Amino acid sequence: MTLTSTSDEELMAAVRADDLDQLVPLFERYHGPLFNYLTRLTNDRETGEDLTQTVFERILKYRSSYQPTQPFKAWVYQMARNVHADYWQRQQKLRAADADVEDVERTGALRGAAFSQMRVSNHHDDLHEALNLLPAPQREILVLNRFQGFGYEEIGQLLGCTAEAARVKAHRALQALRKIYFAN
């Protein structure tokens, strides 16, 4: 059986059975997409790389929790969501510890500067900046759907809702993105 014909689920089942060499093809298949996903969520390449590494560390650590009957793609993206949520909580705690009036004023000034920069920058940068101004849950659903190629059924599984609810959430996120993008 060649690696290209071996399914993700078969490879992960082998990793689960302690054949750790089978993680290599999974890494090769998913490193780029997971890096792109996490980088878009955090808006920082270095953080995206760190979080991607953390995902693969957790794959090894929690390999016994993988059930061969579940799609590997959904399992690994749920793990990536959890890694991002953990990162986000740590960042919130750090921000709360350092928050003061000057930080709030500076943040407001940076947001105003971001809107000014959006007017000057090119179309792609405008869209990327607008995406980063969305609340994290809305940004996540758009990244999953538009950039990672997830269907609404898969997104629903990740978010714990129906495909139709995922479609509605994506629609609302697109509306919010349009408002931000076309403001000013």
mmCIF file of C-alpha atoms in Angstrom:
data_model
loop_
_atom_site.group_PDB
_atom_site.id
_atom_site.type_symbol
_atom_site.label_atom_id
_atom_site.label_comp_id
_atom_site.label_asym_id
_atom_site.label_seq_id
_atom_site.Cartn_x
_atom_site.Cartn_y
_atom_site.Cartn_z
ATOM 1 C CA MET A 1 0.000 0.000 0.000
ATOM 2 C CA THR A 2 1.537 3.339 -1.034
ATOM 3 C CA LEU A 3 1.358 6.433 1.126
ATOM 4 C CA THR A 4 -0.633 8.349 -1.483
ATOM 5 C CA SER A 5 -3.350 5.716 -1.466
ATOM 6 C CA THR A 6 -3.353 5.343 2.313
ATOM 7 C CA SER A 7 -6.211 7.296 3.828
ATOM 8 C CA ASP A 8 -5.743 9.774 6.643
ATOM 9 C CA GLU A 9 -7.833 7.543 8.850
ATOM 10 C CA GLU A 10 -5.633 4.480 8.150
ATOM 11 C CA LEU A 11 -2.485 6.470 8.848
ATOM 12 C CA MET A 12 -3.870 7.844 12.112
ATOM 13 C CA ALA A 13 -5.024 4.378 13.155
ATOM 14 C CA ALA A 14 -1.414 3.234 12.696
ATOM 15 C CA VAL A 15 -0.147 6.218 14.720
ATOM 16 C CA ARG A 16 -2.695 5.331 17.396
ATOM 17 C CA ALA A 17 -1.193 1.808 17.425
ATOM 18 C CA ASP A 18 2.234 3.407 18.103
ATOM 19 C CA ASP A 19 3.568 3.273 14.525
ATOM 20 C CA LEU A 20 4.770 6.869 14.865
ATOM 21 C CA ASP A 21 6.452 6.882 11.434
ATOM 22 C CA GLN A 22 2.967 7.119 9.934
ATOM 23 C CA LEU A 23 2.659 10.635 11.349
ATOM 24 C CA VAL A 24 5.102 11.854 8.681
ATOM 25 C CA PRO A 25 2.644 11.656 5.757
ATOM 26 C CA LEU A 26 -0.073 13.198 7.925
ATOM 27 C CA PHE A 27 2.315 16.028 8.787
ATOM 28 C CA GLU A 28 3.114 16.511 5.099
ATOM 29 C CA ARG A 29 -0.591 16.613 4.198
ATOM 30 C CA TYR A 30 -1.810 18.844 7.014
ATOM 31 C CA HIS A 31 1.050 21.099 8.078
ATOM 32 C CA GLY A 32 0.406 23.701 5.379
ATOM 33 C CA PRO A 33 -3.383 23.854 5.705
ATOM 34 C CA LEU A 34 -3.237 23.944 9.517
ATOM 35 C CA PHE A 35 -0.537 26.619 9.440
ATOM 36 C CA ASN A 36 -2.652 28.741 7.085
ATOM 37 C CA TYR A 37 -5.740 28.246 9.246
ATOM 38 C CA LEU A 38 -4.009 29.159 12.511
ATOM 39 C CA THR A 39 -2.083 32.052 10.959
ATOM 40 C CA ARG A 40 -5.300 33.565 9.649
ATOM 41 C CA LEU A 41 -6.941 33.178 13.050
ATOM 42 C CA THR A 42 -4.054 34.791 14.923
ATOM 43 C CA ASN A 43 -2.864 37.204 12.223
ATOM 44 C CA ASP A 44 0.726 36.269 13.093
ATOM 45 C CA ARG A 45 2.907 33.834 11.117
ATOM 46 C CA GLU A 46 5.192 33.013 14.044
ATOM 47 C CA THR A 47 2.268 32.292 16.348
ATOM 48 C CA GLY A 48 0.633 30.251 13.572
ATOM 49 C CA GLU A 49 3.778 28.136 13.284
ATOM 50 C CA ASP A 50 3.989 27.654 17.049
ATOM 51 C CA LEU A 51 0.343 26.643 17.270
ATOM 52 C CA THR A 52 0.729 24.258 14.314
ATOM 53 C CA GLN A 53 3.601 22.554 16.123
ATOM 54 C CA THR A 54 1.439 22.322 19.217
ATOM 55 C CA VAL A 55 -1.295 20.602 17.186
ATOM 56 C CA PHE A 56 1.132 17.900 16.047
ATOM 57 C CA GLU A 57 2.468 17.510 19.585
ATOM 58 C CA ARG A 58 -1.097 16.978 20.771
ATOM 59 C CA ILE A 59 -1.741 14.470 17.988
ATOM 60 C CA LEU A 60 1.031 12.383 19.496
ATOM 61 C CA LYS A 61 -0.046 12.988 23.068
ATOM 62 C CA TYR A 62 -3.732 12.249 22.484
ATOM 63 C CA ARG A 63 -3.406 9.661 19.717
ATOM 64 C CA SER A 64 -5.220 7.083 21.810
ATOM 65 C CA SER A 65 -8.342 9.277 21.819
ATOM 66 C CA TYR A 66 -8.648 9.078 18.031
ATOM 67 C CA GLN A 67 -11.468 6.804 16.900
ATOM 68 C CA PRO A 68 -10.770 5.253 13.460
ATOM 69 C CA THR A 69 -14.446 5.603 12.560
ATOM 70 C CA GLN A 70 -14.296 9.415 12.718
ATOM 71 C CA PRO A 71 -12.859 11.519 9.891
ATOM 72 C CA PHE A 72 -9.265 12.491 10.646
ATOM 73 C CA LYS A 73 -9.704 15.930 9.066
ATOM 74 C CA ALA A 74 -12.510 16.837 11.482
ATOM 75 C CA TRP A 75 -10.532 15.442 14.435
ATOM 76 C CA VAL A 76 -7.348 17.344 13.631
ATOM 77 C CA TYR A 77 -9.166 20.625 12.958
ATOM 78 C CA GLN A 78 -11.046 20.255 16.245
ATOM 79 C CA MET A 79 -7.670 19.827 17.881
ATOM 80 C CA ALA A 80 -6.430 22.973 16.090
ATOM 81 C CA ARG A 81 -9.505 24.857 17.323
ATOM 82 C CA ASN A 82 -8.732 23.732 20.872
ATOM 83 C CA VAL A 83 -5.086 24.794 20.545
ATOM 84 C CA HIS A 84 -6.222 28.200 19.278
ATOM 85 C CA ALA A 85 -8.773 28.528 22.100
ATOM 86 C CA ASP A 86 -6.080 27.731 24.672
ATOM 87 C CA TYR A 87 -3.789 30.325 23.093
ATOM 88 C CA TRP A 88 -6.605 32.884 23.035
ATOM 89 C CA GLN A 89 -7.385 32.319 26.721
ATOM 90 C CA ARG A 90 -3.713 32.760 27.643
ATOM 91 C CA GLN A 91 -3.586 35.985 25.639
ATOM 92 C CA GLN A 92 -6.756 37.287 27.309
ATOM 93 C CA LYS A 93 -5.286 36.604 30.758
ATOM 94 C CA LEU A 94 -2.065 38.399 29.807
ATOM 95 C CA ARG A 95 -3.977 41.361 28.419
ATOM 96 C CA ALA A 96 -6.190 41.569 31.491
ATOM 97 C CA ALA A 97 -3.119 41.603 33.734
ATOM 98 C CA ASP A 98 -1.533 44.444 31.742
ATOM 99 C CA ALA A 99 -4.646 46.478 30.936
ATOM 100 C CA ASP A 100 -4.675 50.155 31.846
ATOM 101 C CA VAL A 101 -6.063 53.360 30.381
ATOM 102 C CA GLU A 102 -3.041 54.024 28.155
ATOM 103 C CA ASP A 103 -3.326 50.566 26.581
ATOM 104 C CA VAL A 104 -6.991 51.155 25.839
ATOM 105 C CA GLU A 105 -6.260 54.540 24.255
ATOM 106 C CA ARG A 106 -3.386 53.135 22.217
ATOM 107 C CA THR A 107 -5.550 50.214 21.012
ATOM 108 C CA GLY A 108 -8.208 52.665 19.873
ATOM 109 C CA ALA A 109 -5.576 54.701 18.029
ATOM 110 C CA LEU A 110 -4.235 51.561 16.340
ATOM 111 C CA ARG A 111 -7.722 50.577 15.201
ATOM 112 C CA GLY A 112 -8.200 54.066 13.722
ATOM 113 C CA ALA A 113 -4.803 53.756 12.038
ATOM 114 C CA ALA A 114 -5.814 50.348 10.693
ATOM 115 C CA PHE A 115 -8.913 51.853 9.082
ATOM 116 C CA SER A 116 -6.806 54.670 7.597
ATOM 117 C CA GLN A 117 -4.308 52.149 6.242
ATOM 118 C CA MET A 118 -7.130 50.109 4.707
ATOM 119 C CA ARG A 119 -8.039 53.059 2.490
ATOM 120 C CA VAL A 120 -4.482 53.288 1.183
ATOM 121 C CA SER A 121 -3.606 49.621 0.818
ATOM 122 C CA ASN A 122 -4.508 47.334 -2.055
ATOM 123 C CA HIS A 123 -7.667 45.205 -2.314
ATOM 124 C CA HIS A 124 -6.162 42.028 -0.831
ATOM 125 C CA ASP A 125 -4.741 43.846 2.158
ATOM 126 C CA ASP A 126 -8.071 45.628 2.699
ATOM 127 C CA LEU A 127 -9.927 42.333 2.796
ATOM 128 C CA HIS A 128 -7.337 40.701 5.068
ATOM 129 C CA GLU A 129 -7.479 43.623 7.495
ATOM 130 C CA ALA A 130 -11.285 43.597 7.515
ATOM 131 C CA LEU A 131 -11.238 39.850 8.202
ATOM 132 C CA ASN A 132 -8.955 40.444 11.184
ATOM 133 C CA LEU A 133 -11.379 42.998 12.627
ATOM 134 C CA LEU A 134 -14.154 40.409 12.798
ATOM 135 C CA PRO A 135 -14.825 38.728 16.134
ATOM 136 C CA ALA A 136 -12.853 35.467 16.391
ATOM 137 C CA PRO A 137 -15.860 33.116 15.937
ATOM 138 C CA GLN A 138 -16.950 34.869 12.733
ATOM 139 C CA ARG A 139 -13.386 35.020 11.396
ATOM 140 C CA GLU A 140 -12.959 31.316 12.157
ATOM 141 C CA ILE A 141 -16.046 30.205 10.249
ATOM 142 C CA LEU A 142 -15.029 32.266 7.184
ATOM 143 C CA VAL A 143 -11.478 30.910 7.295
ATOM 144 C CA LEU A 144 -12.778 27.345 7.532
ATOM 145 C CA ASN A 145 -15.245 27.814 4.683
ATOM 146 C CA ARG A 146 -13.504 30.180 2.291
ATOM 147 C CA PHE A 147 -9.820 29.440 2.845
ATOM 148 C CA GLN A 148 -9.702 25.866 4.139
ATOM 149 C CA GLY A 149 -12.468 24.514 1.900
ATOM 150 C CA PHE A 150 -14.657 23.068 4.654
ATOM 151 C CA GLY A 151 -18.268 22.426 3.744
ATOM 152 C CA TYR A 152 -21.110 23.450 6.027
ATOM 153 C CA GLU A 153 -21.590 19.867 7.197
ATOM 154 C CA GLU A 154 -17.948 19.690 8.349
ATOM 155 C CA ILE A 155 -18.134 23.131 9.954
ATOM 156 C CA GLY A 156 -21.293 22.093 11.743
ATOM 157 C CA GLN A 157 -19.510 19.045 13.143
ATOM 158 C CA LEU A 158 -16.638 21.202 14.374
ATOM 159 C CA LEU A 159 -18.905 23.814 15.928
ATOM 160 C CA GLY A 160 -21.404 21.341 17.324
ATOM 161 C CA CYS A 161 -24.340 22.563 15.265
ATOM 162 C CA THR A 162 -26.269 21.584 12.153
ATOM 163 C CA ALA A 163 -25.038 22.255 8.642
ATOM 164 C CA GLU A 164 -27.854 24.773 8.221
ATOM 165 C CA ALA A 165 -26.835 26.604 11.408
ATOM 166 C CA ALA A 166 -23.247 26.692 10.115
ATOM 167 C CA ARG A 167 -24.514 28.132 6.822
ATOM 168 C CA VAL A 168 -26.428 30.847 8.708
ATOM 169 C CA LYS A 169 -23.374 31.671 10.840
ATOM 170 C CA ALA A 170 -21.222 31.925 7.709
ATOM 171 C CA HIS A 171 -23.802 34.179 6.054
ATOM 172 C CA ARG A 172 -23.881 36.473 9.086
ATOM 173 C CA ALA A 173 -20.094 36.532 9.208
ATOM 174 C CA LEU A 174 -20.012 37.544 5.533
ATOM 175 C CA GLN A 175 -22.513 40.331 6.227
ATOM 176 C CA ALA A 176 -20.357 41.584 9.105
ATOM 177 C CA LEU A 177 -17.268 41.417 6.896
ATOM 178 C CA ARG A 178 -19.029 43.450 4.207
ATOM 179 C CA LYS A 179 -19.978 46.123 6.748
ATOM 180 C CA ILE A 180 -16.400 46.427 7.952
ATOM 181 C CA TYR A 181 -14.909 46.270 4.456
ATOM 182 C CA PHE A 182 -17.205 48.867 2.925
ATOM 183 C CA ALA A 183 -17.219 51.232 5.933
ATOM 184 C CA ASN A 184 -15.706 54.584 5.092
#
